[in-house]
Coordinates of C-alpha atoms in Angstrom, one line a residue:
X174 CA 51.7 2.5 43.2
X175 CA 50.4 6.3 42.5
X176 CA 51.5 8.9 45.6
X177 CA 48.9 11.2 47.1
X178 CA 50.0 14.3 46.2
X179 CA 48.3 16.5 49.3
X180 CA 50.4 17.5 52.3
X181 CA 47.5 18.0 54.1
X182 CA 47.7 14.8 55.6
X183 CA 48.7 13.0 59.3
X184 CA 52.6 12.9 59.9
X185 CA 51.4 9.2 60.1
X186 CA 48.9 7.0 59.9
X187 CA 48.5 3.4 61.6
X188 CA 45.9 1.2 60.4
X189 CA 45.1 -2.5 62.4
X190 CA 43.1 -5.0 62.7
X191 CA 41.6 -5.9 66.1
X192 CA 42.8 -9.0 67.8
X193 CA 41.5 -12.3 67.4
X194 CA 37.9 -12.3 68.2
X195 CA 35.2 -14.9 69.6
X196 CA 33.4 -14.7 66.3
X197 CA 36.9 -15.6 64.4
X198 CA 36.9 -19.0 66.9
X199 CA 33.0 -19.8 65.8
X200 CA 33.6 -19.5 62.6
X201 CA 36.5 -21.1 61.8
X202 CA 34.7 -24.4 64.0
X203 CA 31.8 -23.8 61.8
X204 CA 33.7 -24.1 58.3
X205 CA 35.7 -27.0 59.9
X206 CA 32.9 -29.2 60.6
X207 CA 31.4 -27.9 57.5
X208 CA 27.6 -26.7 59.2
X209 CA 25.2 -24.0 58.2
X210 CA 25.5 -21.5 60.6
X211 CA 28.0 -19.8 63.3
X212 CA 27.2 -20.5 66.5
X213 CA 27.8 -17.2 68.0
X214 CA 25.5 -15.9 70.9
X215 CA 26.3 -12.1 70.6
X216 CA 25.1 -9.5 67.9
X217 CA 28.4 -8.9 65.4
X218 CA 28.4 -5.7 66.7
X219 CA 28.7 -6.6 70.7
X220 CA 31.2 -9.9 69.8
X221 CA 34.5 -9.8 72.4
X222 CA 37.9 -10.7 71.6
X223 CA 38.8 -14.5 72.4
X224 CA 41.5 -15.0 75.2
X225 CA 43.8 -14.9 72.5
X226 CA 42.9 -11.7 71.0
X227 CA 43.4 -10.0 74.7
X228 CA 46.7 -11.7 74.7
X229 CA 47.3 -10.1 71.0
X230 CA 46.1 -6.3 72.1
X231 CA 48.5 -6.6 75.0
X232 CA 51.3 -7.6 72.5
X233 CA 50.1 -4.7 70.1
X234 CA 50.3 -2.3 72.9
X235 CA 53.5 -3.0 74.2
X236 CA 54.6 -2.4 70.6
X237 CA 53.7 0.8 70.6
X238 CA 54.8 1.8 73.6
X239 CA 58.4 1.0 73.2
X240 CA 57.8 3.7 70.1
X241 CA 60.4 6.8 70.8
X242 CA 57.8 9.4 72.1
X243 CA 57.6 11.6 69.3
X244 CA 56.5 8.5 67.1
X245 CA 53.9 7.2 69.1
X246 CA 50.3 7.9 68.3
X247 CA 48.7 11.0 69.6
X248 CA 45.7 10.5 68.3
X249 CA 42.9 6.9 68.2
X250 CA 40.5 6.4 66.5
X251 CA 38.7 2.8 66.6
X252 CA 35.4 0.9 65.0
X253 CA 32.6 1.0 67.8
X254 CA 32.6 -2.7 68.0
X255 CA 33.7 -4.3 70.7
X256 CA 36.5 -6.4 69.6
X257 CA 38.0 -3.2 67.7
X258 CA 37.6 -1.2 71.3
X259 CA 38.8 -4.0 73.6
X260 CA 42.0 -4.1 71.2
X261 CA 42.7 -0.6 71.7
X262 CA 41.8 -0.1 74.9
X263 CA 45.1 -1.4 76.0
X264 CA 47.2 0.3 73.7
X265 CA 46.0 3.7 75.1
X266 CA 46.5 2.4 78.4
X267 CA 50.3 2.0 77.6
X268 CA 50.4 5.4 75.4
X269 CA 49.2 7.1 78.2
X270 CA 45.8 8.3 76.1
X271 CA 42.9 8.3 78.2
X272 CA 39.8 6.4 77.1
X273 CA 37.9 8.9 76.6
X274 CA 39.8 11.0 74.3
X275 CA 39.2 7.8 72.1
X276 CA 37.4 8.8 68.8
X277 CA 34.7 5.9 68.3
X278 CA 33.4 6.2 65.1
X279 CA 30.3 4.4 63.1
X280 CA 32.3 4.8 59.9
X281 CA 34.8 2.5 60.7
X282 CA 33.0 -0.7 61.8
X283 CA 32.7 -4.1 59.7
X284 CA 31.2 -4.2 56.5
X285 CA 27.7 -5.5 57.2
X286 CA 26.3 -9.0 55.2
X287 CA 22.6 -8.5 56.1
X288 CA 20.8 -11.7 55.3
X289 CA 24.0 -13.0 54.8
X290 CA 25.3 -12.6 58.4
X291 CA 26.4 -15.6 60.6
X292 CA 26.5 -18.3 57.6
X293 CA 29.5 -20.3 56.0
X294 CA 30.5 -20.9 53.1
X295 CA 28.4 -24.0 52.8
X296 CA 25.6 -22.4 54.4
X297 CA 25.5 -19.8 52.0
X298 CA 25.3 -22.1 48.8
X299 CA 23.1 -23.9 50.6
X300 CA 19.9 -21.2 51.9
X301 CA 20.3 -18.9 49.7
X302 CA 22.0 -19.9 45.9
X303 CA 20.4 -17.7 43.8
X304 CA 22.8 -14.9 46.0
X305 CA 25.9 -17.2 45.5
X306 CA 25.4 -17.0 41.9
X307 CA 25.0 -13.2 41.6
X308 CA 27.9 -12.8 43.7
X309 CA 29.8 -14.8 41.5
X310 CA 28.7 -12.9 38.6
X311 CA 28.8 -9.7 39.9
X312 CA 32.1 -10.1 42.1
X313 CA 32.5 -9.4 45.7
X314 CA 33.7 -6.1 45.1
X315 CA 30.2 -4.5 43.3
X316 CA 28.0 -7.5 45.2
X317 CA 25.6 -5.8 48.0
X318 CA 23.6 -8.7 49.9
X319 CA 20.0 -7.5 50.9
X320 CA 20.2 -5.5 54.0
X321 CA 24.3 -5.2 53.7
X322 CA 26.9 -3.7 51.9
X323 CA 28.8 -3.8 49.5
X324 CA 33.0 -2.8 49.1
X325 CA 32.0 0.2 47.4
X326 CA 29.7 0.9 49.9
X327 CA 32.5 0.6 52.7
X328 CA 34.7 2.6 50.5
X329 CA 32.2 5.5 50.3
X330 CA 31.6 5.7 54.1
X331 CA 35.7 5.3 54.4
X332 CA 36.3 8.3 52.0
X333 CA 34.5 11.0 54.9
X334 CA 37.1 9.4 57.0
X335 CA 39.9 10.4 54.7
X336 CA 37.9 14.0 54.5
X337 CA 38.7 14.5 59.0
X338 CA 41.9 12.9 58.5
X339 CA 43.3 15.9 56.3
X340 CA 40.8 18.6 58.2
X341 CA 41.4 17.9 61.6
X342 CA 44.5 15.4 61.9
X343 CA 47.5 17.2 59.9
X344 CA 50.8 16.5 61.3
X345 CA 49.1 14.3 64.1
X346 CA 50.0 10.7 64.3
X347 CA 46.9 8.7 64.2
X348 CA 46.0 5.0 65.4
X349 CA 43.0 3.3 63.3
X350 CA 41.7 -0.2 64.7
X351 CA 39.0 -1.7 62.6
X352 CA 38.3 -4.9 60.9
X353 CA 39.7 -6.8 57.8
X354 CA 37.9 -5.2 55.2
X355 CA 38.5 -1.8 56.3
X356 CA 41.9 -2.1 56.1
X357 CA 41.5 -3.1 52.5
X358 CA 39.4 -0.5 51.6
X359 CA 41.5 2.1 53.0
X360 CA 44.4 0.7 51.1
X361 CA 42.4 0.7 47.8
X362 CA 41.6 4.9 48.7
X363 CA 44.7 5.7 50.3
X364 CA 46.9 3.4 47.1
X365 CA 45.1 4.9 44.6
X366 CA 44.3 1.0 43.0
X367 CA 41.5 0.0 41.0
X368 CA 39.3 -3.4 41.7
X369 CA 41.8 -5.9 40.4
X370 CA 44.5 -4.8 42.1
X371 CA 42.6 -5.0 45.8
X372 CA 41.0 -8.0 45.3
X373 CA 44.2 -10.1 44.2
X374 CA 45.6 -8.5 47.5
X375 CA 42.5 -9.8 49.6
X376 CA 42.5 -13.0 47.6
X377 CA 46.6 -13.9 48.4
X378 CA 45.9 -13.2 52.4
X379 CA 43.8 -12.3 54.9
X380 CA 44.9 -9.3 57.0
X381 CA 46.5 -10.9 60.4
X382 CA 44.8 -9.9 63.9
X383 CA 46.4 -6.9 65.5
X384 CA 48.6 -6.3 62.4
X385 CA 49.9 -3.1 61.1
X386 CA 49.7 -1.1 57.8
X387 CA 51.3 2.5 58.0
X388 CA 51.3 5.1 56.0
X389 CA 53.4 8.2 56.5
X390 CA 54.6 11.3 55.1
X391 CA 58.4 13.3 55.0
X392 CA 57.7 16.4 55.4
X393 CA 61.9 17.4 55.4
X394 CA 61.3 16.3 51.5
X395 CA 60.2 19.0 49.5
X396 CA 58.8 15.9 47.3
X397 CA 57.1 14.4 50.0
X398 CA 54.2 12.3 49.6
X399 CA 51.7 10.7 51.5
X400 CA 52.7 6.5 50.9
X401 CA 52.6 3.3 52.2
X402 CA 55.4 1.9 54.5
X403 CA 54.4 -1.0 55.4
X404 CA 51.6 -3.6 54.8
X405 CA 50.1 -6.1 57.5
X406 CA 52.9 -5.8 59.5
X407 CA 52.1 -8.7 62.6
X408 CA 55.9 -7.9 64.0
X409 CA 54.7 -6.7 67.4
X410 CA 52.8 -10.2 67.8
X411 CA 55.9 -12.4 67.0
X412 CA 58.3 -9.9 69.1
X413 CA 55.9 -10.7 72.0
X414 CA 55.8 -14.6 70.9
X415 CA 52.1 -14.4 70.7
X416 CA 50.1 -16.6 67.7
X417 CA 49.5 -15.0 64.7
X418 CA 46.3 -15.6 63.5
X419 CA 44.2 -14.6 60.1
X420 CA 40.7 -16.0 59.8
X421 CA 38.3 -14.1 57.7
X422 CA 35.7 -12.1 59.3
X423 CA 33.7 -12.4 56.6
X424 CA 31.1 -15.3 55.8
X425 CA 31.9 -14.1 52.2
X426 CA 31.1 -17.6 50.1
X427 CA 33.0 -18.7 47.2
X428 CA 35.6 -16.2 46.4

């Protein structure tokens, strides 16, 4: 795995993925009784965690807060979505952080499917084919639905991230809780890898709810770098005895 080689960089970095959410539930039942469409009321945007995902931000928070003080995080950041802010509302509660020293930022929220939004697997093949069999050609990686987004297109918005992280966030410890595929995408940036290598680690798992990936860096080593510690950690769920869960977010098709 290649190092970042800047200093410039928070003493750590925590990156999650929100709790288990209402839309997780829907979809799932969807793909299990193999129908066209989710049957969700809400906007993806305004979607709630399930009782479960409450249960999971409560476990996540307690995690954190049993953190020696001068590990915790002193800085959040969080997807304005609501599942992503109802996760990390609690773990500022328990830090101590008040909610509105919360940095809510567009940048971080789910990759958008445009026409592709709210349909399974089956649905997809289904409505709209000719997309199933571009995506297949092209690969999920380059493939941009009409009126959504590809990974690159999520990585590109993810890199300014990166840009405030080193300009405003240096020795700071910093909290991130987003989606699935923003975890992966700031893996590919902040592990240097090229296509393969992320999408053989998307295609072996999805990322857990309310699990952790961290990043930090030594700054007692003259050789320090900036590197990954751990990867989808879900420790402060099973600690707490609470589910782990990993359904996709994504109504992504074949993969």
């Amino acid at each position: 795995m290649a190092r970042l080689r800047h200093t410039d960089w928070p003493d750590q970095l925590w990156i999650v993925r929100h709790g288990q959410s209402a839309g997780n539930v829907a979809r799932d039942a969807a793909e299990l009784a193999q129908t066209h469409l989710i049957d969700i009321d809400t906007r993806d945007a305004d979607t709630p965690l399930s009782e479960l995902g409450h249960l999971q931000s409560r476990a996540l928070a307690a995690w954190f807060a049993d953190l020696p003080p001068g590990r915790r995080p002193n800085v959040i950041m969080t997807s304005t979505f609501v599942r992503a802010q109802q996760t990390v509302h609690p773990v500022a509660d328990a830090l101590g952080i008040d909610r509105s020293d919360i940095l809510v930022d567009e940048r971080l929220r789910e990759k958008e499917f445009g026409v592709l939004d709210r349909y399974t697997v089956a649905g997809i093949l289904a409505t709209f084919p000719a997309l199933a069999a571009q995506r297949a050609a092209v690969g999920k990686f380059y493939f941009r639905p009409p009126g959504g987004e590809s990974w690159c297109d999520v990585i590109l918005r993810l890199r300014s991230v990166t840009e405030v992280l080193r300009r405003d966030h240096v020795g700071d410890r910093v909290l991130i809780v987003a989606h699935q595929v923003i975890v992966n995408c700031f893996r590919y940036l902040l592990e240097c890898m090229d296509e393969a290598r992320i999408l053989e680690i998307d295609r072996n798992a999805d990322v857990p709810n309310c699990s952790i990936t961290e990043y930090a860096l030594d700054r007692e080593d003259p050789e320090g770098r900036f590197t990954l510690r751990t990867a989808n950690l879900a420790l402060p769920l099973e600690e707490a005895g609470a589910p782990v869960t990993t359904a996709s977010d994504t109504p992504a098709g074949p993969r």
